[in-house]
Coordinates of C-alpha atoms in Angstrom, one line a residue:
Chain A
M1 CA -52.2 22.5 11.2
P2 CA -54.2 22.8 8.0
N3 CA -57.3 20.7 7.9
T4 CA -57.8 18.4 5.0
G5 CA -61.2 17.9 3.5
L6 CA -61.4 14.5 5.2
Y7 CA -60.8 15.9 8.6
I8 CA -63.4 18.6 8.2
A9 CA -65.9 15.8 7.7
F10 CA -65.1 14.7 11.2
D11 CA -67.6 16.7 13.2
I12 CA -66.6 16.3 16.8
E13 CA -69.9 17.9 18.2
Q14 CA -71.9 15.4 16.2
I15 CA -69.7 12.5 17.3
R16 CA -70.1 13.6 21.0
S17 CA -73.9 13.7 20.6
Y18 CA -73.9 10.0 19.9
F19 CA -72.7 9.3 23.4
P20 CA -75.3 10.0 26.0
V21 CA -73.0 9.6 29.0
L22 CA -70.9 12.6 27.9
N23 CA -73.8 14.9 29.0
R24 CA -73.4 14.0 32.6
K25 CA -71.5 15.8 35.3
V26 CA -69.1 14.4 37.8
K27 CA -68.5 16.3 41.1
D28 CA -70.5 19.2 39.6
K29 CA -68.2 19.4 36.6
P30 CA -68.7 18.2 33.0
L31 CA -67.4 14.7 32.6
V32 CA -64.0 14.4 30.8
Y33 CA -63.6 10.8 30.1
F34 CA -60.0 9.8 29.5
D35 CA -60.1 6.2 30.6
N36 CA -60.8 4.8 27.2
A37 CA -58.1 2.1 27.2
A38 CA -60.0 0.6 30.1
T39 CA -63.3 0.8 28.4
T40 CA -64.9 3.1 25.9
Q41 CA -68.2 4.8 26.4
K42 CA -71.2 3.4 24.4
P43 CA -73.0 5.2 21.5
Q44 CA -76.8 5.3 21.6
V45 CA -77.0 2.8 18.7
V46 CA -75.3 0.2 20.9
I47 CA -77.6 0.9 23.9
D48 CA -80.6 0.8 21.5
A49 CA -79.5 -2.6 20.1
L50 CA -79.5 -4.0 23.6
V51 CA -82.9 -2.6 24.4
D52 CA -84.3 -3.7 21.1
Y53 CA -83.1 -7.3 21.6
Y54 CA -84.6 -7.6 25.0
S55 CA -87.8 -5.7 24.0
N56 CA -88.5 -7.5 20.8
Y57 CA -86.8 -10.8 20.0
N58 CA -85.2 -12.2 23.2
A59 CA -84.9 -16.0 22.7
N60 CA -82.4 -18.8 23.1
I61 CA -80.6 -19.2 19.8
H62 CA -80.0 -22.2 17.5
R63 CA -82.3 -25.2 17.3
G64 CA -85.3 -23.1 18.2
I65 CA -88.1 -23.5 15.7
H66 CA -90.2 -20.4 16.6
S67 CA -89.9 -17.0 15.1
L68 CA -88.2 -15.3 18.0
A69 CA -85.5 -17.9 18.2
E70 CA -84.9 -17.6 14.5
E71 CA -84.6 -13.8 14.7
A72 CA -82.3 -14.0 17.6
T73 CA -80.2 -16.6 15.9
A74 CA -80.0 -14.6 12.7
A75 CA -78.9 -11.5 14.7
Y76 CA -76.3 -13.4 16.6
E77 CA -74.8 -15.0 13.5
E78 CA -74.9 -11.6 11.7
T79 CA -72.5 -10.3 14.3
R80 CA -70.1 -13.2 13.4
D81 CA -70.3 -12.1 9.8
T82 CA -69.7 -8.5 10.8
V83 CA -66.6 -9.4 12.9
Q84 CA -65.3 -11.6 10.1
R85 CA -65.5 -8.6 7.7
F86 CA -64.2 -6.2 10.3
I87 CA -60.9 -8.1 10.9
K88 CA -60.9 -9.6 7.3
A89 CA -60.9 -13.2 8.4
G90 CA -61.1 -15.8 5.7
H91 CA -64.0 -17.9 7.1
R92 CA -66.9 -17.1 9.4
E93 CA -66.3 -20.2 11.5
E94 CA -62.9 -18.8 12.5
I95 CA -64.8 -16.2 14.7
I96 CA -65.4 -17.6 18.2
F97 CA -67.3 -15.6 20.7
T98 CA -65.8 -15.4 24.2
R99 CA -66.3 -13.2 27.2
G100 CA -63.3 -11.1 26.2
V101 CA -59.6 -11.1 25.6
T102 CA -58.9 -12.8 28.9
E103 CA -61.1 -15.8 28.0
S104 CA -59.8 -15.8 24.4
I105 CA -56.2 -16.2 25.6
N106 CA -57.3 -18.8 28.2
L107 CA -59.1 -20.7 25.6
V108 CA -55.9 -21.1 23.5
A109 CA -53.9 -21.8 26.7
Y110 CA -56.2 -24.6 27.9
T111 CA -56.8 -26.2 24.6
W112 CA -54.0 -25.7 22.1
A113 CA -51.2 -25.1 24.6
R114 CA -52.2 -27.7 27.1
T115 CA -52.3 -30.5 24.5
N116 CA -49.4 -29.4 22.3
L117 CA -46.7 -28.3 24.7
K118 CA -44.3 -30.5 26.6
A119 CA -41.1 -30.1 28.6
G120 CA -38.4 -28.7 26.5
D121 CA -40.8 -26.5 24.5
E122 CA -40.8 -22.7 24.9
I123 CA -43.3 -19.9 24.9
I124 CA -42.3 -16.2 24.2
I125 CA -44.3 -13.3 25.5
S126 CA -43.2 -9.7 25.9
G127 CA -42.3 -7.5 28.9
M128 CA -45.3 -5.2 28.2
E129 CA -48.0 -7.9 28.5
H130 CA -51.2 -7.4 30.5
H131 CA -51.5 -9.9 33.3
S132 CA -54.1 -11.7 31.2
N133 CA -51.3 -12.6 28.7
I134 CA -48.9 -13.6 31.4
V135 CA -50.7 -15.7 34.0
P136 CA -52.5 -18.2 31.6
W137 CA -49.0 -19.1 30.2
Q138 CA -47.6 -19.4 33.7
L139 CA -50.4 -21.9 34.5
I140 CA -49.8 -23.8 31.3
T141 CA -46.0 -24.0 31.7
E142 CA -46.6 -25.4 35.2
M143 CA -48.8 -28.1 33.8
T144 CA -46.7 -29.0 30.7
G145 CA -43.1 -28.3 31.8
A146 CA -42.7 -25.8 28.9
K147 CA -40.6 -22.7 29.6
L148 CA -41.8 -19.1 29.4
N149 CA -39.4 -16.4 28.0
V150 CA -39.9 -12.7 27.8
I151 CA -38.9 -10.1 25.2
P152 CA -37.4 -7.2 27.2
V153 CA -38.6 -3.6 26.8
D154 CA -36.2 -0.7 26.2
D155 CA -36.3 2.7 27.9
H156 CA -38.6 4.2 25.2
G157 CA -41.1 1.4 25.8
E158 CA -40.3 -0.5 22.7
L159 CA -39.6 -4.2 22.3
M160 CA -35.9 -5.1 22.1
M161 CA -36.3 -7.0 18.8
E162 CA -32.7 -8.2 18.8
E163 CA -33.4 -10.0 22.0
F164 CA -36.5 -11.5 20.5
Y165 CA -34.5 -13.0 17.7
K166 CA -32.0 -14.4 20.3
L167 CA -35.0 -16.1 22.1
L168 CA -36.5 -17.4 18.9
T169 CA -35.1 -20.9 18.5
E170 CA -36.6 -24.2 17.2
K171 CA -37.8 -24.9 20.8
V172 CA -40.3 -22.0 20.6
K173 CA -43.8 -23.4 19.9
L174 CA -45.9 -20.3 20.7
V175 CA -45.4 -16.5 20.7
S176 CA -48.1 -14.4 22.4
V177 CA -47.7 -10.7 22.3
V178 CA -49.8 -7.6 22.7
H179 CA -50.4 -5.6 19.5
A180 CA -50.6 -2.2 21.4
S181 CA -49.6 -1.8 25.0
N182 CA -52.4 -0.7 27.4
S183 CA -49.9 1.0 29.7
L184 CA -47.6 2.7 27.2
G185 CA -49.5 2.8 24.0
T186 CA -46.6 1.2 22.1
I187 CA -47.6 -0.4 18.8
N188 CA -45.5 -3.5 18.4
P189 CA -44.1 -4.8 15.1
V190 CA -46.4 -7.8 15.1
K191 CA -46.1 -8.6 11.4
E192 CA -42.4 -8.9 11.8
I193 CA -42.8 -11.1 14.9
I194 CA -45.4 -13.3 13.2
D195 CA -43.3 -13.9 10.1
A196 CA -40.2 -14.6 12.2
A197 CA -42.0 -17.0 14.5
H198 CA -43.5 -18.9 11.6
K199 CA -40.0 -19.5 10.3
V200 CA -39.2 -21.6 13.3
G201 CA -42.5 -23.3 13.2
A202 CA -44.1 -21.5 16.2
I203 CA -47.7 -20.3 16.1
V204 CA -48.6 -16.7 17.1
L205 CA -51.4 -15.2 19.2
I206 CA -51.9 -11.4 19.1
D207 CA -53.6 -9.7 21.9
G208 CA -55.7 -7.1 20.1
A209 CA -57.4 -5.6 23.2
Q210 CA -56.0 -2.1 22.6
S211 CA -55.3 -2.2 18.9
T212 CA -58.6 -3.2 17.4
V213 CA -60.4 0.1 18.1
H214 CA -57.6 2.2 16.6
L215 CA -55.9 0.2 13.8
D216 CA -57.1 -1.5 10.7
I217 CA -57.0 -5.2 11.4
D218 CA -56.4 -7.7 8.6
V219 CA -55.8 -11.1 10.2
Q220 CA -55.0 -12.7 6.8
E221 CA -52.4 -10.1 6.0
L222 CA -50.9 -10.3 9.5
D223 CA -51.0 -14.1 9.1
C224 CA -51.4 -14.5 12.9
D225 CA -52.8 -17.8 14.1
F226 CA -54.9 -16.3 16.8
F227 CA -56.2 -12.8 17.4
A228 CA -58.1 -11.7 20.6
I229 CA -60.6 -8.9 20.7
S230 CA -62.6 -7.2 23.5
S231 CA -65.9 -5.7 22.5
H232 CA -66.1 -3.1 25.3
K233 CA -62.9 -1.4 24.1
V234 CA -64.4 -1.0 20.6
Y235 CA -67.5 1.0 21.8
G236 CA -69.4 -2.3 22.3
P237 CA -70.9 -3.9 25.4
T238 CA -68.9 -5.6 28.1
G239 CA -69.0 -9.3 28.5
I240 CA -68.3 -10.2 24.9
G241 CA -65.1 -10.7 23.0
V242 CA -63.7 -12.6 20.1
L243 CA -61.1 -15.2 19.4
Y244 CA -60.1 -15.4 15.8
G245 CA -58.2 -18.6 15.0
K246 CA -57.0 -20.2 11.8
K247 CA -59.5 -22.8 10.8
E248 CA -57.1 -25.7 10.5
I249 CA -55.7 -25.0 14.0
L250 CA -59.1 -24.6 15.6
E251 CA -60.3 -27.8 14.0
A252 CA -57.4 -29.8 15.5
M253 CA -57.9 -28.3 18.9
P254 CA -59.9 -30.1 21.6
P255 CA -63.0 -28.2 23.0
F256 CA -62.5 -25.7 25.9
M257 CA -65.7 -26.2 27.9
G258 CA -68.2 -29.0 27.7
G259 CA -71.9 -28.5 27.6
G260 CA -74.8 -27.7 25.4
E261 CA -74.3 -26.3 21.9
M262 CA -70.8 -27.6 21.5
I263 CA -71.8 -31.2 20.9
K264 CA -72.9 -33.3 17.9
D265 CA -74.0 -36.4 19.7
V266 CA -73.9 -37.3 23.4
T267 CA -74.0 -40.8 24.7
F268 CA -72.6 -41.9 28.0
E269 CA -70.0 -43.9 26.1
K270 CA -68.8 -41.2 23.7
T271 CA -69.6 -37.7 22.8
T272 CA -68.7 -36.1 19.5
W273 CA -68.1 -32.4 19.0
N274 CA -70.0 -29.9 17.0
E275 CA -68.4 -28.2 14.1
L276 CA -66.6 -24.9 14.2
P277 CA -67.3 -22.3 15.6
Y278 CA -69.9 -24.0 17.9
K279 CA -67.4 -26.5 19.3
F280 CA -66.0 -23.6 21.3
E281 CA -69.2 -22.0 22.3
A282 CA -70.6 -24.2 25.1
G283 CA -73.8 -23.2 26.8
T284 CA -76.2 -20.3 26.0
P285 CA -74.0 -17.5 24.8
N286 CA -74.2 -13.8 25.6
I287 CA -76.7 -13.2 22.9
A288 CA -77.7 -9.6 23.7
D289 CA -74.2 -8.3 23.9
T290 CA -73.1 -10.2 20.8
V291 CA -76.0 -8.6 18.9
A292 CA -75.1 -5.2 20.2
L293 CA -71.5 -5.7 19.2
K294 CA -72.6 -5.6 15.6
A295 CA -74.1 -2.2 16.2
A296 CA -70.7 -1.0 17.7
I297 CA -68.7 -2.3 14.7
D298 CA -71.2 -0.8 12.2
F299 CA -70.9 2.5 14.1
V300 CA -67.0 2.5 14.1
E301 CA -67.0 1.6 10.4
R302 CA -69.5 4.4 9.6
I303 CA -67.4 7.0 11.4
G304 CA -64.3 5.6 9.8
K305 CA -61.2 4.3 11.7
K306 CA -58.9 6.4 9.6
Q307 CA -60.5 9.7 10.5
V308 CA -60.7 8.7 14.2
R309 CA -57.1 7.7 14.2
R310 CA -56.1 11.1 12.7
H311 CA -58.1 12.8 15.4
E312 CA -56.7 10.7 18.2
E313 CA -53.2 11.1 17.0
E314 CA -53.7 14.9 17.1
L315 CA -55.0 14.6 20.7
L316 CA -52.1 12.4 21.7
Q317 CA -49.6 14.8 20.3
Y318 CA -51.3 17.8 21.9
A319 CA -51.6 16.1 25.3
T320 CA -47.9 14.9 25.2
E321 CA -46.7 18.5 24.5
Q322 CA -48.9 19.9 27.2
L323 CA -47.9 17.3 29.7
E324 CA -44.2 17.6 29.0
S325 CA -44.5 21.4 29.6
I326 CA -45.4 20.7 33.3
D327 CA -42.4 20.8 35.6
G328 CA -41.5 17.4 37.0
I329 CA -43.6 15.3 34.7
R330 CA -42.0 12.3 33.0
M331 CA -43.8 10.5 30.1
I332 CA -43.6 6.7 30.4
G333 CA -43.6 5.2 26.9
K334 CA -42.1 7.2 24.1
A335 CA -42.4 4.7 21.3
K336 CA -42.4 6.0 17.8
Q337 CA -45.6 4.2 17.0
K338 CA -48.3 4.7 19.6
V339 CA -52.0 4.4 20.0
S340 CA -53.6 7.3 21.9
V341 CA -52.3 6.5 25.4
A342 CA -50.4 9.1 27.5
S343 CA -48.9 7.6 30.6
F344 CA -46.9 9.7 33.0
V345 CA -45.4 10.0 36.4
V346 CA -45.0 13.2 38.4
D347 CA -42.0 13.6 40.7
G348 CA -43.0 13.6 44.3
V349 CA -46.6 12.9 43.7
H350 CA -48.4 9.6 44.1
P351 CA -50.6 8.6 41.0
Q352 CA -53.5 7.8 43.3
D353 CA -53.5 11.4 44.7
L354 CA -53.5 12.7 41.1
G355 CA -56.3 10.4 40.1
I356 CA -58.5 11.6 43.0
M357 CA -57.7 15.3 42.4
L358 CA -58.5 15.0 38.7
D359 CA -61.7 13.2 39.5
N360 CA -62.7 16.3 41.5
Q361 CA -62.4 18.2 38.3
G362 CA -64.6 15.7 36.5
V363 CA -61.6 14.2 34.7
A364 CA -61.6 10.4 34.6
V365 CA -58.1 8.9 34.2
R366 CA -56.7 5.6 35.4
T367 CA -53.9 5.4 37.9
G368 CA -51.9 2.4 39.1
H369 CA -50.1 -0.5 37.5
H370 CA -52.7 -1.1 34.8
C371 CA -52.4 -4.8 35.3
T372 CA -48.9 -4.7 34.0
Q373 CA -46.8 -5.0 37.1
P374 CA -43.7 -6.5 35.5
L375 CA -43.7 -3.6 33.1
M376 CA -43.9 -1.1 36.0
N377 CA -41.1 -2.9 37.7
R378 CA -39.1 -2.6 34.5
F379 CA -39.4 1.2 34.7
G380 CA -38.9 1.2 38.5
I381 CA -42.2 2.8 39.3
P382 CA -45.3 1.5 41.2
G383 CA -47.6 2.8 38.6
T384 CA -48.5 5.7 36.3
T385 CA -51.3 8.1 35.6
R386 CA -52.8 7.3 32.3
A387 CA -55.0 9.4 30.0
S388 CA -56.2 7.5 27.0
F389 CA -58.3 9.1 24.2
A390 CA -61.2 8.1 22.1
M391 CA -63.1 9.6 19.1
Y392 CA -65.2 11.9 21.3
N393 CA -62.4 13.6 23.2
T394 CA -61.3 17.1 22.5
K395 CA -58.3 19.4 23.0
D396 CA -60.5 21.5 25.3
E397 CA -60.8 18.5 27.5
I398 CA -57.1 18.1 27.5
D399 CA -56.8 21.7 28.7
V400 CA -59.2 20.9 31.5
M401 CA -56.9 18.0 32.5
I402 CA -53.8 20.1 32.3
A403 CA -55.3 22.8 34.4
G404 CA -56.4 20.2 36.9
L405 CA -53.0 18.7 37.0
N406 CA -51.2 22.0 37.6
K407 CA -53.6 22.7 40.5
A408 CA -53.2 19.2 41.9
I409 CA -49.5 19.2 41.7
K410 CA -49.2 22.5 43.5
L411 CA -51.4 21.2 46.3
L412 CA -49.9 17.8 46.6
R413 CA -46.2 18.6 46.5
Chain B
M1 CA -55.0 18.7 80.2
S2 CA -58.6 18.8 79.0
E3 CA -60.7 15.7 79.1
L4 CA -60.3 13.6 76.0
K5 CA -63.3 14.0 73.7
S6 CA -65.5 11.0 73.0
I7 CA -65.3 9.4 69.5
A8 CA -68.7 10.9 68.7
E9 CA -67.6 14.3 69.7
T10 CA -64.5 14.2 67.5
E11 CA -66.6 13.0 64.7
D12 CA -69.0 15.9 65.1
E13 CA -66.0 18.3 65.2
I14 CA -64.8 17.0 61.9
V15 CA -68.2 17.2 60.3
E16 CA -68.4 20.8 61.5
D17 CA -64.9 21.5 60.0
F18 CA -66.1 20.2 56.7
S19 CA -69.3 22.1 56.8
L20 CA -67.2 25.3 56.2
F21 CA -66.3 24.0 52.7
D22 CA -68.4 24.6 49.7
T23 CA -66.4 22.7 47.0
W24 CA -64.7 19.4 46.6
D25 CA -61.4 21.2 46.1
E26 CA -61.6 22.8 49.5
K27 CA -62.5 19.5 51.2
Y28 CA -59.5 17.8 49.5
E29 CA -57.2 20.7 50.3
Y30 CA -58.0 20.2 53.9
I31 CA -57.4 16.5 53.7
I32 CA -54.1 17.0 51.9
D33 CA -53.1 19.5 54.6
M34 CA -53.9 17.0 57.3
G35 CA -51.9 14.4 55.4
K36 CA -48.9 16.6 55.2
K37 CA -49.1 17.3 58.9
L38 CA -49.3 13.6 60.0
K39 CA -46.1 12.8 61.9
P40 CA -44.1 10.4 59.7
L41 CA -43.6 6.9 60.9
E42 CA -40.0 5.9 61.6
E43 CA -38.4 3.7 58.9
Q44 CA -38.2 0.7 61.3
Y45 CA -42.0 0.4 61.2
K46 CA -42.4 0.5 57.5
K47 CA -42.2 -3.2 57.1
E48 CA -44.3 -5.8 55.4
E49 CA -46.2 -6.9 58.6
N50 CA -47.4 -3.3 59.2
K51 CA -48.7 -2.9 55.6
I52 CA -52.3 -2.5 54.8
K53 CA -51.8 -3.5 51.2
G54 CA -54.0 -2.3 48.5
C55 CA -54.0 -1.8 44.7
Q56 CA -52.4 1.6 44.4
S57 CA -50.9 3.1 47.5
T58 CA -49.4 1.6 50.7
V59 CA -50.4 2.3 54.2
W60 CA -48.3 1.3 57.2
M61 CA -50.1 1.2 60.5
I62 CA -49.0 0.4 64.1
S63 CA -50.8 0.4 67.4
E64 CA -50.1 -0.2 71.0
L65 CA -52.2 -0.4 74.2
K66 CA -51.3 2.3 76.7
D67 CA -53.1 2.4 80.0
G68 CA -56.0 0.6 78.6
K69 CA -56.3 2.9 75.5
V70 CA -55.3 2.0 71.9
V71 CA -52.8 4.4 70.3
Y72 CA -52.5 4.3 66.5
R73 CA -49.9 5.7 64.2
A74 CA -49.8 5.4 60.5
E75 CA -48.3 6.7 57.2
S76 CA -48.9 6.3 53.5
D77 CA -47.0 7.0 50.3
A78 CA -50.0 8.9 49.0
V79 CA -51.0 12.2 50.6
I80 CA -54.8 12.0 50.4
V81 CA -54.7 8.5 52.0
K82 CA -52.5 10.0 54.7
G83 CA -55.0 12.7 55.3
L84 CA -57.8 10.1 55.5
V85 CA -55.9 7.9 57.9
S86 CA -55.0 11.0 60.0
M87 CA -58.7 11.7 60.5
L88 CA -59.3 8.1 61.6
I89 CA -56.4 8.4 64.1
R90 CA -57.8 11.7 65.3
V91 CA -61.2 10.0 65.9
L92 CA -60.1 6.6 67.3
S93 CA -56.7 6.9 68.8
G94 CA -56.6 7.2 72.6
H95 CA -59.9 5.3 73.2
A96 CA -60.6 2.0 74.9
P97 CA -60.8 -1.0 72.6
Q98 CA -64.6 -1.5 73.2
E99 CA -65.3 2.1 72.2
I100 CA -63.3 1.7 69.0
I101 CA -65.0 -1.6 68.2
D102 CA -68.4 0.1 68.7
A103 CA -67.6 3.3 66.8
K104 CA -70.0 3.9 63.9
L105 CA -67.8 6.4 62.0
D106 CA -70.7 7.9 60.1
F107 CA -68.7 11.1 59.8
I108 CA -67.1 9.6 56.7
D109 CA -70.5 9.6 55.0
K110 CA -71.4 13.0 56.4
I111 CA -68.3 14.8 55.0
G112 CA -68.8 13.2 51.6
M113 CA -65.9 10.8 51.7
K114 CA -68.1 7.7 51.4
Q115 CA -66.6 6.9 47.9
H116 CA -63.4 6.1 49.7
L117 CA -65.2 3.3 51.5
A118 CA -66.0 1.5 48.3
Q119 CA -64.9 -2.2 48.2
T120 CA -62.8 -1.6 45.1
R121 CA -60.6 0.9 46.9
S122 CA -59.1 -1.8 48.9
N123 CA -56.5 0.6 50.2
G124 CA -59.2 3.1 51.1
L125 CA -60.7 3.9 54.4
L126 CA -62.5 0.6 54.6
S127 CA -59.3 -1.5 55.0
M128 CA -57.9 1.0 57.4
V129 CA -61.0 1.0 59.6
K130 CA -61.1 -2.8 59.5
Q131 CA -57.4 -3.0 60.6
M132 CA -58.0 -0.5 63.4
K133 CA -61.0 -2.4 64.7
L134 CA -59.2 -5.7 64.4
D135 CA -56.3 -4.3 66.5
A136 CA -58.8 -3.1 69.1
T137 CA -60.4 -6.6 69.1
V138 CA -57.1 -8.2 69.8
Y139 CA -56.4 -5.9 72.7
L140 CA -59.8 -6.5 74.1
A141 CA -59.2 -10.3 74.0
Q142 CA -55.8 -9.8 75.6
Q143 CA -57.3 -7.7 78.4
A144 CA -60.0 -10.4 78.9
S145 CA -57.5 -13.2 79.2
K146 CA -55.6 -11.3 81.8
N147 CA -58.6 -10.7 84.0

C-alpha cells in the first residue's frame, strides 16, 4: 500500500518510545500488548503528570485560599476545559468527572432514570452492551416498573436497525447504546439512533468507552443527551472518567451522591445544591488522575487521532487476514465499520488455553466473555480470544501473535 | 503393588520432572500432555453441583471415600486447566483426608505455576485446591461422627 505524506509522519518507533512499559519482557519475551480495549498503556507524559502533581502541588481543590490549593484547582479545572474541547461540548459545566463509564451510566440511572421513569415506560439498550450498560437499567426497571427492551444483533455483529425501529414507540423514554462494541469492535450508527429516538421524545446515552480513543467525538453534532468516557482507555490513568450531559437535563436532575462540594447551603432543615458541574461531584475528587487525564488528551491530540486511526485500521486489516488464514479460526464480529478489535474463536480450542499459551510468547490478549455474556450467548459461544490494537502496535507484533497461535493450536488440539 | 508414595514424595517427583524443562513452552507442553491424558469424566457427572465455576473455563470434580482414602476425578473444557487438575489428582488422590488437609502443595510454586494460584483466576488451581481440601474435611467429619 503506498504511503501518503501524512502516514510517513507517523513514526512508529518514536511513538513506541513514549511508552516505557513496552520495553519490558514477559516470560523472557518482548511484551506484545494487544489488550488495549481493556486498558491502554500510559505514555511517559501521563506518568510524569501524576508524579508532578504529587511532588509539587498536591492539595485539596476548591475553596482553598493557599497557593497549592489554587494551583491544584486550576489544573483540575483545566482538564474540564480540555475534555470539553476534546468532545466539543457546548459548555464546560456539562463535563462531570466520575470514576469511569460504569459510574457515569449509574449516575444517569440513579438520578435521571430513577426519578423520570414509571411503569409503562420503556428503555432500549442493544444486544452488544457491556454488563455496565445492562445491569444499571435492570436495577432501575425493578425500582420503577419500566420495561427494558433489547435491539438484536445480526450474524455479522451489527445492530438489526429494523428491529430498533419496531421497538421505538412513544413509550420509550431512554435509549442507551454502546458507540463501539468492546467484544466485536462494531461501530454502531449512533447518530441515526439518536435522531430517531429524539423523534419519539426519548433521551439518548452513548457509551463511549471504546469509541473515544479511536473516533472523533462531537457531542453537539451527535446531539446525544449523555456521553460516557473512560480515561484509562484513552491512554489516561485509571479511576477517572467523564459523563457529558446536556446542561438543561443535568440541571433538572437530582444529585447522585450527597456530601461535600456538591452543596450550596446545608442546614438540618434544608440543603440546597451547588451549581453544575459540582452538584454531581460530591466529596474530594480524584484530583491527580484528573490532572493527568489532561496530559493524556493533549498527547492523543498531538499525535492526531486521524493518523492513529489509519494505522490501527491497517493493523486490524492485516490481523484479520492473517487470522483468517489459520485453519479452524472463526472471526466473531464482521461489521463493516469497526474499531481495532479482532475477536475470534478456534475450533476445538478453549480461549483460556490460547490466552495462556500466547502469554508464554509475551503476547497479552484477553479471553473470555469480555463482560458481554448476552452477546456471547447470541453467538452460541462461551467467549472469544480478543486482540485489540493501539497506536503503538505493529505488524511485526501481529506476526508474533500469529506464530504463537499456530504453535498453540498445534499443541492444544 | 508398590507402596503408595506420600504427598510430599509425589510433589518432589513433579518438581523433578519440571526441572528437566528450560522454557515455558516445554513446561506447558508437558501440562497439556497431562491434560490430554486425563481420563474423561462420564457425562452423568458433568452437572451443576460438581462444577467449580470460574470466569473462563469449567471444571467438574467428584470425589469418594474408599477404604479411608479420598479418590478424586475431574475434567475441564480447557486443556491446560485439565493438566493442572491432573497434577493435583496425582498428588492428592488416594490419601487420607487429614493428609490432604495438611498438604502444603508448594510444588506449584516450585514448578513456576504460582500465577495460576492468583485470586483473579477463580477457576485456577486455587479453587480446585480449596474444593479438594473441602471434600477431605467433609470426609474427616463423617469419619469422626461414625467413631
